[in-house]
Coordinates of C-alpha atoms in Angstrom, one line a residue:
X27 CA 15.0 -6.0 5.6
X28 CA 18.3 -4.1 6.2
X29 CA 21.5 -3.5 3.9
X30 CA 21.9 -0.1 5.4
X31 CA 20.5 2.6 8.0
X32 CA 19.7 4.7 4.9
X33 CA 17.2 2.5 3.0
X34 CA 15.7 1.2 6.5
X35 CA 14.6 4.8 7.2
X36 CA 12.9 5.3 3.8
X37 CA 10.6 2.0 4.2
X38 CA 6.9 4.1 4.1
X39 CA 4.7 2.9 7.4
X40 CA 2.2 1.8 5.5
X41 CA 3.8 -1.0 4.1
X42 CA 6.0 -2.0 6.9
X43 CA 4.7 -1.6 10.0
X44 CA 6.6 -1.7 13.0
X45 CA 3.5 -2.2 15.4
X46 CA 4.6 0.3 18.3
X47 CA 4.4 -1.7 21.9
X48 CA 4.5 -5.2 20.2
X49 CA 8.6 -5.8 20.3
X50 CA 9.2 -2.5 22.4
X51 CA 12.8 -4.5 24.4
X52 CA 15.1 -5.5 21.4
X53 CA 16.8 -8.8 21.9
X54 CA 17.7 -12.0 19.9
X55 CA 16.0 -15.3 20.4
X56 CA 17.4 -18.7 18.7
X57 CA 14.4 -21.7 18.1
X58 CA 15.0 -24.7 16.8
X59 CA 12.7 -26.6 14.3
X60 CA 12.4 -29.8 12.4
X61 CA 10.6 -30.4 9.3
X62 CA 11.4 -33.2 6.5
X63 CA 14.0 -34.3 8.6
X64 CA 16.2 -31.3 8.4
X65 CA 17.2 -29.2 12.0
X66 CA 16.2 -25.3 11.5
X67 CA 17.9 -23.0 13.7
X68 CA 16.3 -19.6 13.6
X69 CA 17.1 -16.5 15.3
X70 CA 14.8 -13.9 15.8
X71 CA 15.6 -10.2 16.2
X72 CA 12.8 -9.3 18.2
X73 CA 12.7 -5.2 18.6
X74 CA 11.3 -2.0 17.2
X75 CA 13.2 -1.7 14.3
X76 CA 12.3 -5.2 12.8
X77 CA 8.3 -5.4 14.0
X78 CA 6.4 -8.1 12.2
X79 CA 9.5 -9.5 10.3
X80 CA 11.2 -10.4 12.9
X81 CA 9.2 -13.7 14.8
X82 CA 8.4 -16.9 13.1
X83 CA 4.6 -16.5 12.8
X84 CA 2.7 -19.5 13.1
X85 CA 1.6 -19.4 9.3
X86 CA 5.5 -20.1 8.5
X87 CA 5.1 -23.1 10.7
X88 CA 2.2 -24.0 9.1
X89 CA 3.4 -24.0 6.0
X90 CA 6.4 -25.8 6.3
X91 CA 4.2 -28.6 8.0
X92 CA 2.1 -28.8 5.2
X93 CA 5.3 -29.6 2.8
X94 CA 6.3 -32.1 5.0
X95 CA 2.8 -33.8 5.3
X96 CA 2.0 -33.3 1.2
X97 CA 5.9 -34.5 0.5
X98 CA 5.9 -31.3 -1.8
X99 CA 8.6 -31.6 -4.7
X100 CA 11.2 -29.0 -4.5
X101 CA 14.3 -30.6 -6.7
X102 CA 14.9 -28.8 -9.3
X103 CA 12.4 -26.1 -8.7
X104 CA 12.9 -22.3 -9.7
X105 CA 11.0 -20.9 -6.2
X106 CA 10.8 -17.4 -4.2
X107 CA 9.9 -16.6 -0.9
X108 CA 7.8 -13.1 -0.3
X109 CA 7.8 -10.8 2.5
X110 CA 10.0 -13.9 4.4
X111 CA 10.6 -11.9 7.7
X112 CA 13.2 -15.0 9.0
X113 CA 13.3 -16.7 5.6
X114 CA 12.3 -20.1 7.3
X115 CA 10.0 -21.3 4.6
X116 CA 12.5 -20.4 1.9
X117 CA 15.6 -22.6 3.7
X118 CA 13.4 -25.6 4.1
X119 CA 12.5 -25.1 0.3
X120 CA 16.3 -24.9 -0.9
X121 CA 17.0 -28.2 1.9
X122 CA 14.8 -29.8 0.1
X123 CA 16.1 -29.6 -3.1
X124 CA 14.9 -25.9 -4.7
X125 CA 16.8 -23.1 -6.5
X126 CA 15.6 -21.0 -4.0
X127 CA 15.2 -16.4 -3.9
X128 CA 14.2 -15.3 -0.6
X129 CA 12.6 -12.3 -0.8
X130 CA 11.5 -8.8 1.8
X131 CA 12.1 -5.2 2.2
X132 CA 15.2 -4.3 2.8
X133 CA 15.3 -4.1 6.8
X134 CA 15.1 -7.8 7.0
X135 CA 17.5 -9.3 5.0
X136 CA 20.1 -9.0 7.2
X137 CA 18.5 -11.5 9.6
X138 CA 17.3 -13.4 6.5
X139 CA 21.3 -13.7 5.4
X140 CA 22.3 -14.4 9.1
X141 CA 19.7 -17.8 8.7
X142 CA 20.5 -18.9 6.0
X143 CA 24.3 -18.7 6.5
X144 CA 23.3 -21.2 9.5
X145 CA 21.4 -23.4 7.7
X146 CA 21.9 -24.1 4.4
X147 CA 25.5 -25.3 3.4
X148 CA 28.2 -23.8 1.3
X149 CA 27.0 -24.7 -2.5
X150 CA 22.8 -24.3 -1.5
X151 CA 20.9 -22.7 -4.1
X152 CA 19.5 -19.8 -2.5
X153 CA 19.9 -16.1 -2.5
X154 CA 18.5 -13.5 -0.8
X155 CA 17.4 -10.0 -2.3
X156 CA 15.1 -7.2 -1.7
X157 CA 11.8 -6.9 -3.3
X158 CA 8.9 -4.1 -3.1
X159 CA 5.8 -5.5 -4.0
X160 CA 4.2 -3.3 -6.9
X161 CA 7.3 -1.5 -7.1
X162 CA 10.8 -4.1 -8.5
X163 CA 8.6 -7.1 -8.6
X164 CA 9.6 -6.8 -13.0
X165 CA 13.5 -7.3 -12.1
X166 CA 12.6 -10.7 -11.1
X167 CA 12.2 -13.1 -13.9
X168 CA 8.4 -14.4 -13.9
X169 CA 9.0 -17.8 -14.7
X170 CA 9.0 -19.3 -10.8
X171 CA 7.5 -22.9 -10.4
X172 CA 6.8 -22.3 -6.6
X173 CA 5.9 -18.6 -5.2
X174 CA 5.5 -18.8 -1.2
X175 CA 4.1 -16.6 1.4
X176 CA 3.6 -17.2 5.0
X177 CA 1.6 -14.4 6.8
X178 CA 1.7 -11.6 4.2
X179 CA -1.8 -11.0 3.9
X180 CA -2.8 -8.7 7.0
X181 CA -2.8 -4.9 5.7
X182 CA -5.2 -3.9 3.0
X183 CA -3.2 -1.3 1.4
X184 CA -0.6 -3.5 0.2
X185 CA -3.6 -6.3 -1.4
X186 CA -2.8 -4.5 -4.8
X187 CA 0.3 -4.6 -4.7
X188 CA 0.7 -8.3 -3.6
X189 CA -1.8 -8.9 -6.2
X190 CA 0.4 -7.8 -9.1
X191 CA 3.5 -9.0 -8.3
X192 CA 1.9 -12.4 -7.5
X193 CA 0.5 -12.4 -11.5
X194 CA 4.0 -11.4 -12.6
X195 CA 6.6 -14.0 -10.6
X196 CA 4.4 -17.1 -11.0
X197 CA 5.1 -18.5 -14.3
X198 CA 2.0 -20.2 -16.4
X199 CA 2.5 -23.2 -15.1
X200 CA 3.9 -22.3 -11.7
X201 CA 1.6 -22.4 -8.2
X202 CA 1.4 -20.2 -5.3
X203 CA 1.2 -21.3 -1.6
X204 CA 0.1 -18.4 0.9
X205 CA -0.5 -19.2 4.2
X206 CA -2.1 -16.9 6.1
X207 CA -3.8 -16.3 9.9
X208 CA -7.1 -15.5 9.2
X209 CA -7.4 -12.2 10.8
X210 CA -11.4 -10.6 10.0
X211 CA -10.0 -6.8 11.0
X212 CA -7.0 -7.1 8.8
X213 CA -9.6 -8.3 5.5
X214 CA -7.2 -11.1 4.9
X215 CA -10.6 -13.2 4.2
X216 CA -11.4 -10.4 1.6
X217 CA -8.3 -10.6 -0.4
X218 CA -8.5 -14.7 -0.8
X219 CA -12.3 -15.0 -1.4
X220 CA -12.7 -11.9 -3.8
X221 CA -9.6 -10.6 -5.2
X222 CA -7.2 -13.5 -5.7
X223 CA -9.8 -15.3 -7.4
X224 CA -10.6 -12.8 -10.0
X225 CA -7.0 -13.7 -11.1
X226 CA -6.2 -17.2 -9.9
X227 CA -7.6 -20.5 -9.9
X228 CA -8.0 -21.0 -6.5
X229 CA -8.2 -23.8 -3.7
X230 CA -8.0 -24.0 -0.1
X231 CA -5.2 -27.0 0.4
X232 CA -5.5 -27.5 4.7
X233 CA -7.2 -25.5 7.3
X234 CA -5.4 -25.6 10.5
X235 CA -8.2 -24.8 13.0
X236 CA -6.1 -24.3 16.2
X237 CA -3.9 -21.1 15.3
X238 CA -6.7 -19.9 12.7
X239 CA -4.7 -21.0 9.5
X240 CA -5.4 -21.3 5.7
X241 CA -3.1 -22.5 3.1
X242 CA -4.4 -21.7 -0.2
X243 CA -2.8 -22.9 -3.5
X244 CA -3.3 -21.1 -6.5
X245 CA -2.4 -20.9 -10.4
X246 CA -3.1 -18.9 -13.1
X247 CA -6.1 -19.5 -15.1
X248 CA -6.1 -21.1 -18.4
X249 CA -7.2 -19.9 -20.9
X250 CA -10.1 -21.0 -23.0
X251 CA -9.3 -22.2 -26.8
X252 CA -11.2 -19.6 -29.1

């Protein structure tokens, strides 16, 4: 999330953390993945100033597994990215076909740009913007077919806010996949079993048991004929 040094130091705490000690060296790190038969490479600004954007968390891998494994359709498809960190789920999404927004705070889209330059060619449809959950969520039309999250779910605060900008992006026949480590101190189970459902119909899609994993998919209720 960063266009400038000006907006980076106005991000509150709360809803970006940095997580003091856990990227205290800043250096760059290049990884290599392949799903769907497309070559990833992503670089990672590890260091203070990026925190929790900056890695590729193992819910981004998990996701993208799962589009590989389900053959999820992307041609064609209006789809945006949340809280991307290193945008990874968003490239493979406009690879694979997508008109693709890929979506944080401000401090990260700088390394979000720098991927996506790298991996999608000249002509991809993808862009890359800022967006504050519960704050610019309504300049974003709320019409997308696909609305993605990998590892957003982790600091209560914030469920709210995620919440409503999840109700006004997905359009009425769009579906949501979050991904999400299942962390008990962070209430991450709280926000899928008893908040998302008061809104969404609501499924768990895979459960990847070693790294602690859900992938939910989600849509919004229909409603009953009167």
């Amino acid at each position: 999330m960063a266009d400038s040094g000006a907006e980076a130091e106005s991000e509150p705490e709360s809803v970006f953390p940095r997580e003091v000690g856990l990227f205290e060296d800043s250096y760059s790190e290049k990884s290599r993945f392949c799903f769907c038969g497309h070559v990833l490479s992503i670089t990672q600004n590890f260091g203070c100033r990026l925190g929790v954007a900056a890695r590729v968390w193992d819910s981004a891998l998990s996701l993208c597994n799962y589009f590989e494994s389900q053959n999820v359709d992307f041609r064609g498809k209006k789809v945006i990215e949340l809280g991307a960190g290193t945008g990874i789920v968003g490239i493979l999404a406009a690879l694979q076909g997508g008109n693709v927004t890929i979506t944080d705070l401000p401090l990260a889209l700088e390394q979000i740009q720098g991927n996506v330059k790298v991996n999608v060619p000249a002509g991809g449809q993808v862009q890359v913007r800022a967006l504050s959950w519960g704050i610019d969520q309504h300049v974003f039309p709320g019409d997308y077919d696909l609305v993605l999250g990998a590892d957003i779910v982790y600091l209560e605060p914030t469920f709210p806010l995620l919440l409503g900008t999840l109700q006004h992006l997905c359009g009425p026949h769009g579906t949501i996949y979050l991904a999400s480590k299942m962390r008990e101190e962070h209430g991450t189970e709280s926000f899928f079993q008893e908040l998302l459902p008061q809104h969404f119909q609501l499924e768990l899609a895979q459960r990847d048991e070693d790294v602690n994993v859900n992938i939910y998919r989600a849509k919004h209720r229909r409603l009953k004929p009167t």
